[in-house]
XYZ file of C-alpha atoms in Angstrom:
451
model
C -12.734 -15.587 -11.052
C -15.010 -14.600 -8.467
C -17.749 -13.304 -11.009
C -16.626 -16.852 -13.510
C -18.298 -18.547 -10.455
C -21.519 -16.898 -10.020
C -22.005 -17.372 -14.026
C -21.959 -20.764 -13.812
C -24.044 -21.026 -10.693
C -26.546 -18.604 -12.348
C -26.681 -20.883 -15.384
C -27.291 -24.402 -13.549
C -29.791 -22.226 -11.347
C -31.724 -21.777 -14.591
C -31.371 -25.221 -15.732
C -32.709 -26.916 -12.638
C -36.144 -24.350 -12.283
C -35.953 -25.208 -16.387
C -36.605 -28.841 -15.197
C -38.908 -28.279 -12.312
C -40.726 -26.384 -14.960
C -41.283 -28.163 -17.766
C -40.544 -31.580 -16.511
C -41.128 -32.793 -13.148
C -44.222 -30.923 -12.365
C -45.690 -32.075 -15.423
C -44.237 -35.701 -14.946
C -45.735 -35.314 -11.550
C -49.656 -34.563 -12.551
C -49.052 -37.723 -15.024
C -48.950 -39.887 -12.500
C -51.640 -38.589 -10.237
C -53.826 -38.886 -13.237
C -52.730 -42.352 -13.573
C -53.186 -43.375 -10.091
C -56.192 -41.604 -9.495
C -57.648 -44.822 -12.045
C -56.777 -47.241 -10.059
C -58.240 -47.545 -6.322
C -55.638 -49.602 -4.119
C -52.916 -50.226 -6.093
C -53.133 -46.654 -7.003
C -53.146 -45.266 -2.995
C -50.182 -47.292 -2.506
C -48.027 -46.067 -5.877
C -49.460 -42.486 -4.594
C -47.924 -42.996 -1.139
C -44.896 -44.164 -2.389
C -44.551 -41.426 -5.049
C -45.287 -38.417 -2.107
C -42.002 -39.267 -0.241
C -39.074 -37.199 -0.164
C -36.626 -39.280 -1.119
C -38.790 -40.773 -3.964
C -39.407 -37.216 -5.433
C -35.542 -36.249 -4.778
C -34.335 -39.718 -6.761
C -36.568 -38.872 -9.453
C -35.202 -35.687 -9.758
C -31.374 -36.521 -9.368
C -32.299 -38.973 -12.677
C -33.713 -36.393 -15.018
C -30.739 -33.876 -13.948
C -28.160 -36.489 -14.597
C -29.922 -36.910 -18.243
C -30.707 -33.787 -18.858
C -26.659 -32.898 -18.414
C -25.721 -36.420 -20.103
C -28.025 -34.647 -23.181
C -26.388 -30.803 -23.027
C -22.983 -32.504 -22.805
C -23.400 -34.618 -25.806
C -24.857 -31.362 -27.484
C -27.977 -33.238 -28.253
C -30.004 -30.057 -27.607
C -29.869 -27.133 -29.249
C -27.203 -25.941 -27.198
C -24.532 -27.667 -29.056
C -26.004 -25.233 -32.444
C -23.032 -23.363 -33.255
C -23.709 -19.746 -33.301
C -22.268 -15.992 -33.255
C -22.087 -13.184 -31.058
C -20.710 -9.710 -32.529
C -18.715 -7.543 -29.151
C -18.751 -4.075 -30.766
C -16.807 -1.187 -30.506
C -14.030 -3.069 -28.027
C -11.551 -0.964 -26.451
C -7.692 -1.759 -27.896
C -4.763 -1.716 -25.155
C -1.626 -1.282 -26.432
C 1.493 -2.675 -24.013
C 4.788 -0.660 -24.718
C 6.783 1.994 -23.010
C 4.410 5.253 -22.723
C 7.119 7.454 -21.590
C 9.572 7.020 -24.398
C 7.677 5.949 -27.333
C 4.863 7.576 -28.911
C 2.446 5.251 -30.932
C 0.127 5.917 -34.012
C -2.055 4.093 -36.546
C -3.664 2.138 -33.782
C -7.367 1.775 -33.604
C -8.880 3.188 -30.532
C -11.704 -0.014 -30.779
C -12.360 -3.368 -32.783
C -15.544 -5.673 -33.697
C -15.117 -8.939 -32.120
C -17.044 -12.159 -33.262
C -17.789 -14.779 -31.291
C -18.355 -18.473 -32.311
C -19.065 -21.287 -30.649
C -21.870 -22.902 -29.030
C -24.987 -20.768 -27.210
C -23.392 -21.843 -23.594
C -20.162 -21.096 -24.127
C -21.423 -17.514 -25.902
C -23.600 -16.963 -23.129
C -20.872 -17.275 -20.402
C -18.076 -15.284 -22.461
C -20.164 -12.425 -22.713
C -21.073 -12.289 -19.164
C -17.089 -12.358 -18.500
C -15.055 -9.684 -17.536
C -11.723 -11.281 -17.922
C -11.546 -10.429 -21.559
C -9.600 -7.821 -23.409
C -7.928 -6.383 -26.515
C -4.252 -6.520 -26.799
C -1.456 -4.910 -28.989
C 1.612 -6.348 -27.555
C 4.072 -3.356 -28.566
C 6.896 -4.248 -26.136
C 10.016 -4.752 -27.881
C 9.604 -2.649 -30.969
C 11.889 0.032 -32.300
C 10.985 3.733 -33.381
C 9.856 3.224 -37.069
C 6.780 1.352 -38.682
C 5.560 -2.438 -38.170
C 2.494 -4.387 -39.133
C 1.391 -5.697 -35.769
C -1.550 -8.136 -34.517
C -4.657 -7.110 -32.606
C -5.343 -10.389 -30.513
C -8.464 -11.017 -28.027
C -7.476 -12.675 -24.767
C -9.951 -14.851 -22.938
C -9.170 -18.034 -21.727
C -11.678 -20.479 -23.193
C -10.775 -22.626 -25.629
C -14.107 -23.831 -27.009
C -14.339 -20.129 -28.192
C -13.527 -19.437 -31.484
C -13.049 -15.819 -32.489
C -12.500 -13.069 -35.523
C -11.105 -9.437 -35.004
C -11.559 -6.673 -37.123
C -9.606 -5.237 -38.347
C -7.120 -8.090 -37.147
C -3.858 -5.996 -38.280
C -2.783 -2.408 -38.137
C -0.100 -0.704 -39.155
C 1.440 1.594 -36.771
C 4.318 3.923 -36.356
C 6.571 4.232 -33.139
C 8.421 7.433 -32.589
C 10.541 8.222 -29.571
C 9.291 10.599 -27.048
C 10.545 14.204 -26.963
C 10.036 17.104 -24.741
C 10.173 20.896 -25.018
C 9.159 24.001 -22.380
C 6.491 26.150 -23.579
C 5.198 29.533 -21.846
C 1.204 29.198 -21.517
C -0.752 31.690 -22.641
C -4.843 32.424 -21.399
C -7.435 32.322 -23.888
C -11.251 33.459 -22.333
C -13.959 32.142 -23.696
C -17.475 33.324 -23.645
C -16.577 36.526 -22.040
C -20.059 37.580 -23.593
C -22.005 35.715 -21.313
C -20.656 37.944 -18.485
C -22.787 40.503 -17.726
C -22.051 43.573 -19.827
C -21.253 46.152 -16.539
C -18.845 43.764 -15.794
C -15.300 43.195 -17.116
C -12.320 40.471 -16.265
C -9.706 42.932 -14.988
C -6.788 40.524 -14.323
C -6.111 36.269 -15.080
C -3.326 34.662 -13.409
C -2.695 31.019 -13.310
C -0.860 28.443 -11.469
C 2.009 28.088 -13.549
C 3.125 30.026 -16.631
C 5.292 27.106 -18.108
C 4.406 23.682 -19.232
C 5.879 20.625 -20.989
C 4.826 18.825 -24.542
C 5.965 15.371 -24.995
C 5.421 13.990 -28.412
C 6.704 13.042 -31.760
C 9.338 15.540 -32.849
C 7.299 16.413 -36.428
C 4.104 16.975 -33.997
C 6.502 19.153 -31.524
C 7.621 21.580 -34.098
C 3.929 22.659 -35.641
C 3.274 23.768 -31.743
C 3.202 27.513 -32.087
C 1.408 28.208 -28.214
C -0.218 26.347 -25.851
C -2.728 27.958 -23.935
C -5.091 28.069 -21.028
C -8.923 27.668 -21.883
C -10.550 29.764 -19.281
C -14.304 29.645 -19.500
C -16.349 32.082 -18.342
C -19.351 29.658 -18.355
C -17.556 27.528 -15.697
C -17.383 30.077 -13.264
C -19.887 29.613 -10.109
C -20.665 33.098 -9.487
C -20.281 36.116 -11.753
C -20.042 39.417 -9.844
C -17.697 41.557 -8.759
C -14.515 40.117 -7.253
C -12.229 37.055 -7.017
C -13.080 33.744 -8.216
C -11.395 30.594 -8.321
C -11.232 28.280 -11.125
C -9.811 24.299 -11.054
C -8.452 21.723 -13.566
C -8.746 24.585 -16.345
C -7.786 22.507 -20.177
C -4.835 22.987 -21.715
C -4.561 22.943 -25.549
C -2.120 23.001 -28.226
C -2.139 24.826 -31.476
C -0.178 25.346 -34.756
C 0.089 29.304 -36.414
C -2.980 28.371 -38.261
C -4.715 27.907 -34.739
C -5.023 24.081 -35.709
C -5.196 22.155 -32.384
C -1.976 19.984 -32.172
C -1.809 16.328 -30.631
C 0.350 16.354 -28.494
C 0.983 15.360 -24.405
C 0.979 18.296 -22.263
C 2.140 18.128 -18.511
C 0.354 19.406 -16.584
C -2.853 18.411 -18.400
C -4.485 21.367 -15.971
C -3.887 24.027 -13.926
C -5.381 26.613 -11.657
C -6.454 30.179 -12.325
C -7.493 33.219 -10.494
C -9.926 35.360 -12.168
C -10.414 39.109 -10.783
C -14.123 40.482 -12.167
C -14.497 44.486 -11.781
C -17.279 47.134 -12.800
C -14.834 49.658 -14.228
C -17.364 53.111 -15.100
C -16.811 56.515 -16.780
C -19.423 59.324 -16.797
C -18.754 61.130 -19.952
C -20.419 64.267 -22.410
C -22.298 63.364 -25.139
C -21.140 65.314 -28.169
C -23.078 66.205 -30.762
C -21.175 66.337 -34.254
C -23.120 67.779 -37.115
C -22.339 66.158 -40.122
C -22.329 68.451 -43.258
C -23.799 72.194 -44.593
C -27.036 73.581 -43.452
C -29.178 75.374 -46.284
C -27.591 78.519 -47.759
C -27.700 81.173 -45.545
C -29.287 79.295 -42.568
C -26.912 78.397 -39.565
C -26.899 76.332 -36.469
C -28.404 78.463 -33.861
C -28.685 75.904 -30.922
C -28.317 71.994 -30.476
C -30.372 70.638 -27.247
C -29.438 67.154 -26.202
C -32.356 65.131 -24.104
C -28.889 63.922 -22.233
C -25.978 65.650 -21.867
C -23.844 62.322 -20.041
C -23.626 58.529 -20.577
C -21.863 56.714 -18.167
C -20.194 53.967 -19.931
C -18.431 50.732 -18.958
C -15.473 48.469 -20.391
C -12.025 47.831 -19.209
C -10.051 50.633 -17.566
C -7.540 50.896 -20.816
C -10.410 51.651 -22.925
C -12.102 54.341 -20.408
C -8.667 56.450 -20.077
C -9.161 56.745 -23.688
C -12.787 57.896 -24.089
C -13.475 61.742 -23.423
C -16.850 61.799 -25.071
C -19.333 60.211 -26.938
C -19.981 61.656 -30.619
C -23.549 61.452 -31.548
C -23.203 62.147 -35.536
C -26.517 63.893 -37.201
C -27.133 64.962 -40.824
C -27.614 68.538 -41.235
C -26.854 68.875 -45.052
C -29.198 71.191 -46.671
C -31.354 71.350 -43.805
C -33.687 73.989 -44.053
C -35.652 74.202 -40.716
C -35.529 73.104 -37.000
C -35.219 69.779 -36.787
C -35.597 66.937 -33.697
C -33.531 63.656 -34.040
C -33.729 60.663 -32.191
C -30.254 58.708 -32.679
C -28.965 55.366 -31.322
C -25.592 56.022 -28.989
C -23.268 53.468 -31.239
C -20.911 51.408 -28.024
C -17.041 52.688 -29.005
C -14.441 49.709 -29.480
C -14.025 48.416 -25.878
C -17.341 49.710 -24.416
C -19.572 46.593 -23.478
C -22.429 48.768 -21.861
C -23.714 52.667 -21.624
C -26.359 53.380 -19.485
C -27.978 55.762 -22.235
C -28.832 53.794 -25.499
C -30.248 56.587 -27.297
C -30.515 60.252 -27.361
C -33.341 63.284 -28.928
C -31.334 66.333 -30.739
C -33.392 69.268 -31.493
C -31.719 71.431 -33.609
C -33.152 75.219 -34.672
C -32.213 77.075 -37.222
C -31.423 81.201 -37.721
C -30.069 83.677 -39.843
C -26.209 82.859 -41.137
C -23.893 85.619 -39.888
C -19.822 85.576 -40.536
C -16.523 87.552 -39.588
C -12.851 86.752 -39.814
C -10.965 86.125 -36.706
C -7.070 87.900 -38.072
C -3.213 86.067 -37.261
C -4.379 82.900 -35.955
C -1.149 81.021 -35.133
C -0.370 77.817 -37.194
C 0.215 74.994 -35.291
C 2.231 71.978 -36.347
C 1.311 68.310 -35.665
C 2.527 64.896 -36.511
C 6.589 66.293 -36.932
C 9.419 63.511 -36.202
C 11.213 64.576 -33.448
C 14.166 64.867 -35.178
C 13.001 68.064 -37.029
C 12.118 71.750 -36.540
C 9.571 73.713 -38.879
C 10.234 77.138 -40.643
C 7.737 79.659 -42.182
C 9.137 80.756 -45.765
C 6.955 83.579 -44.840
C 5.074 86.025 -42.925
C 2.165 84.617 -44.020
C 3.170 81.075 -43.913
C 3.038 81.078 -39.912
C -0.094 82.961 -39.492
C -3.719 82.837 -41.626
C -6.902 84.720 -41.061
C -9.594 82.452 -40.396
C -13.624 82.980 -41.886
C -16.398 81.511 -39.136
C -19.984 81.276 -40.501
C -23.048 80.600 -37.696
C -25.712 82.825 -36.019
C -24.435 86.470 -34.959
C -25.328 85.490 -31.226
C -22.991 82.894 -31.621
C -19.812 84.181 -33.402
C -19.335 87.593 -31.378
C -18.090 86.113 -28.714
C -15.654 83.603 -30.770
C -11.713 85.126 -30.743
C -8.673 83.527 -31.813
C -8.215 81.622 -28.370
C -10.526 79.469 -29.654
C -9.221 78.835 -32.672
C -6.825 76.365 -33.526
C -5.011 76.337 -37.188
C -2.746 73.604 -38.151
C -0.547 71.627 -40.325
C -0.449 67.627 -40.436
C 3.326 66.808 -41.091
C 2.890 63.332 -40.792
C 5.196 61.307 -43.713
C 7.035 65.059 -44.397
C 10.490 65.078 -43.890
C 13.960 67.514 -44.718
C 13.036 70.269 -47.259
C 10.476 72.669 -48.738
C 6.755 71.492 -48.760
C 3.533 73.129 -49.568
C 0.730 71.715 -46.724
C -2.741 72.348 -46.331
C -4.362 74.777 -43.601
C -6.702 72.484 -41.263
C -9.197 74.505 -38.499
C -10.902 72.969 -36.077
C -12.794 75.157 -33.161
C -14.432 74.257 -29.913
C -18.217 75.326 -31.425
C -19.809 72.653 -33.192
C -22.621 75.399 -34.500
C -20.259 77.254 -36.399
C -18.518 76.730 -39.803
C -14.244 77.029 -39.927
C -12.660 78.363 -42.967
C -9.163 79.272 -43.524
C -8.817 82.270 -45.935
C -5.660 80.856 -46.768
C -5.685 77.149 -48.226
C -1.955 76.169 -48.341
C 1.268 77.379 -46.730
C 4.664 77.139 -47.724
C 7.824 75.871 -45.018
C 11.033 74.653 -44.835
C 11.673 71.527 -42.294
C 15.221 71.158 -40.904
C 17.306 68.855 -38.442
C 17.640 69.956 -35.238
């Protein structure tokens, strides 16, 4: 009412320096012209006109017209005209905690008509608003009114849309367990890793329809790296973190969730591992040449990712192509980050490889080994030589000698085998990169029994 008030008085403000304006000071150097024609008479009607209360009576009279001619809407005041209020915010009155509402527009046009005053005032007001009186209604669907409350009834007005259709559904509940989601974990830095998330709570509620309750699959925490103050090492606090809803199709779902937020404590680590760099040769050096030595410009990478992923990475294989290679060699290869591994403090690595003389020998009753067996089962040789093979090693003589059957390792991959008699393929693998494996004897024959 307070701010009704102050419109007015700012509008008659403007009216009266309107006058002063435009019509007394320019009534008032008409008749100083006039006088200043006449000598006598004209000192006197110039005496009389310089007195306050002359001046003030004059005035009083052209404000009492002036209003006579705004309230007949002589002026162009009285013009009807129209004002468009866009994008006006709907309120909808019903029971938020047991009905749920849809169809409704968030906002409507509003068009004003009436005359300039009356616009010019409304639109200063703040007692207006957009109602959807919902109160009343059942769960189901209704065709309901948008009206436009303001209490002035020289105002005439249009609101579009005028009518929506809407449909009420009760209010339903179910307890979720929250999940944490991180995003933009790659804007931490990469020696760095989240080690542990805990929030406030670990349960919520979602209130909604009961067809919008069912598509929830999970709800979960949206932690955002981004949002954190500091990111180093240690434990960092994180408040009002989003909840959000989702269907299996990771669709977000609309529905109320309580609480809106919550907490969470985030615990940021350096986790490190120094390990070997391997080098693997990858296929068959030029007939008789063999691998003589393999010099690595570093021998250790110290790598960094989440302690899970370390306990599982012994080395680092650096793969080269030696097929057909026919002299010494230096590579330079890119270190390729394993699954997991966000940073290595080596990114790349120079192999020189030289080449000698092939050499070979056969390393006698190497043991087979058996890998891969359910534990259900037990493994039998059909035959002497069906638990033992000779195995062939080709490389450079200074290499081989010292190579026995310790360092050796035949085996048999019995993964998918089960009860009976099976024919498998020898594998050898050795601990020498430089040297070429061969078992003399391709395939064995065994038996596999229950236990």
């Amino acid at each position: 009412m307070k701010n009704l008030f102050k419109t007015i008085i700012s509008f008659f403000a403007c009216i009266w320096k309107f006058i002063d304006r435009k019509i007394l000071l320019p009534f008032t150097k008409l008749i100083a012209f006039i006088s200043s024609k006449f000598s006598r008479p004209g000192k006197q009607f110039e005496s009389w006109l310089s007195k306050t209360n002359t001046l003030l009576f004059v005035s009083l009279i052209f404000a009492v017209a002036l209003f006579i001619i705004v309230d007949q809407k002589i002026l162009f005041y009285s013009e009807s005209s129209a004002e468009v209020l866009k994008s006006q915010v709907v309120k909808a009155v019903y029971n938020e905690e047991a009905y749920v509402v849809e169809g409704l527009p968030e906002s409507v046009d509003i068009t004003l008509i009436g005359s300039k005053a009356d616009l010019y005032i409304a639109k200063q007001s703040t007692t207006h608003e957009v109602v959807v009186d919902l109160s009343g209604l059942k769960p189901g669907q209704h065709e309901v009114n948008i009206k436009y409350n303001y209490a002035n009834s020289s105002i005439d007005y249009k609101v579009n849309p005028s009518v929506a259709n809407v449909m009420i559904y009760s209010k339903l509940s179910q307890a979720k367990t929250l999940t944490v989601d991180l995003l933009n974990q790659d804007l931490l830095d990469s020696k760095l890793s989240i080690q542990n998330v805990s929030v406030s709570t670990d349960n919520v509620v979602v209130k909604g329809a009961d067809y919008k309750l069912a598509k929830v699959a999970t709800v979960k925490a949206l932690v955002d790296i981004n949002n954190l103050v500091s990111q180093d090492v240690g434990t960092k606090q994180m408040k009002d973190v989003p909840l959000k809803a989702y269907d299996e199709s990771g669709n977000v779902v609309d529905v109320e969730i309580v609480p809106a937020t919550i907490d969470a404590t985030i615990t940021i680590d350096s986790p490190s591992k120094e390990v070997p760099i391997k080098v693997v040769p990858v296929g068959q050096v030029a007939f008789g040449q063999a691998i003589n030595s393999i010099d690595v410009s570093q021998t250790k990478v110290t790598i960094y990712g989440s302690s899970e992923v370390l306990e599982s990475i012994n080395y680092i294989p650096v793969e080269i192509d030696v097929n057909n290679l026919k002299e010494n060699k230096q590579y330079k290869v890119q270190l390729v980050n394993p699954v997991g591994i966000k940073h290595m403090s080596v990114s790349s690595v120079n192999v020189d490889v030289a080449l000698d003389a092939v050499a070979d020998k056969d390393i006698e009753n190497v043991s087979i080994e058996y890998r891969n067996l359910g534990a259900n089962y037990a493994v039998q040789g059909l035959s002497a030589s069906d638990v033992a093979v000779t195995i062939n090693i080709k490389g450079v003589a200074s290499v081989i000698e010292s190579i026995t059957a310790s360092d050796v390792v035949a085996y048999l991959d019995l993964a998918g085998y089960g009860e009976g008699e099976h024919e498998v393929d020898v594998r050898v693998e050795g601990n020498d990169v430089k040297v070429q494996y061969q078992p003399k004897t391709k395939k064995v024959k065994i038996r596999i029994v229950k236990k």
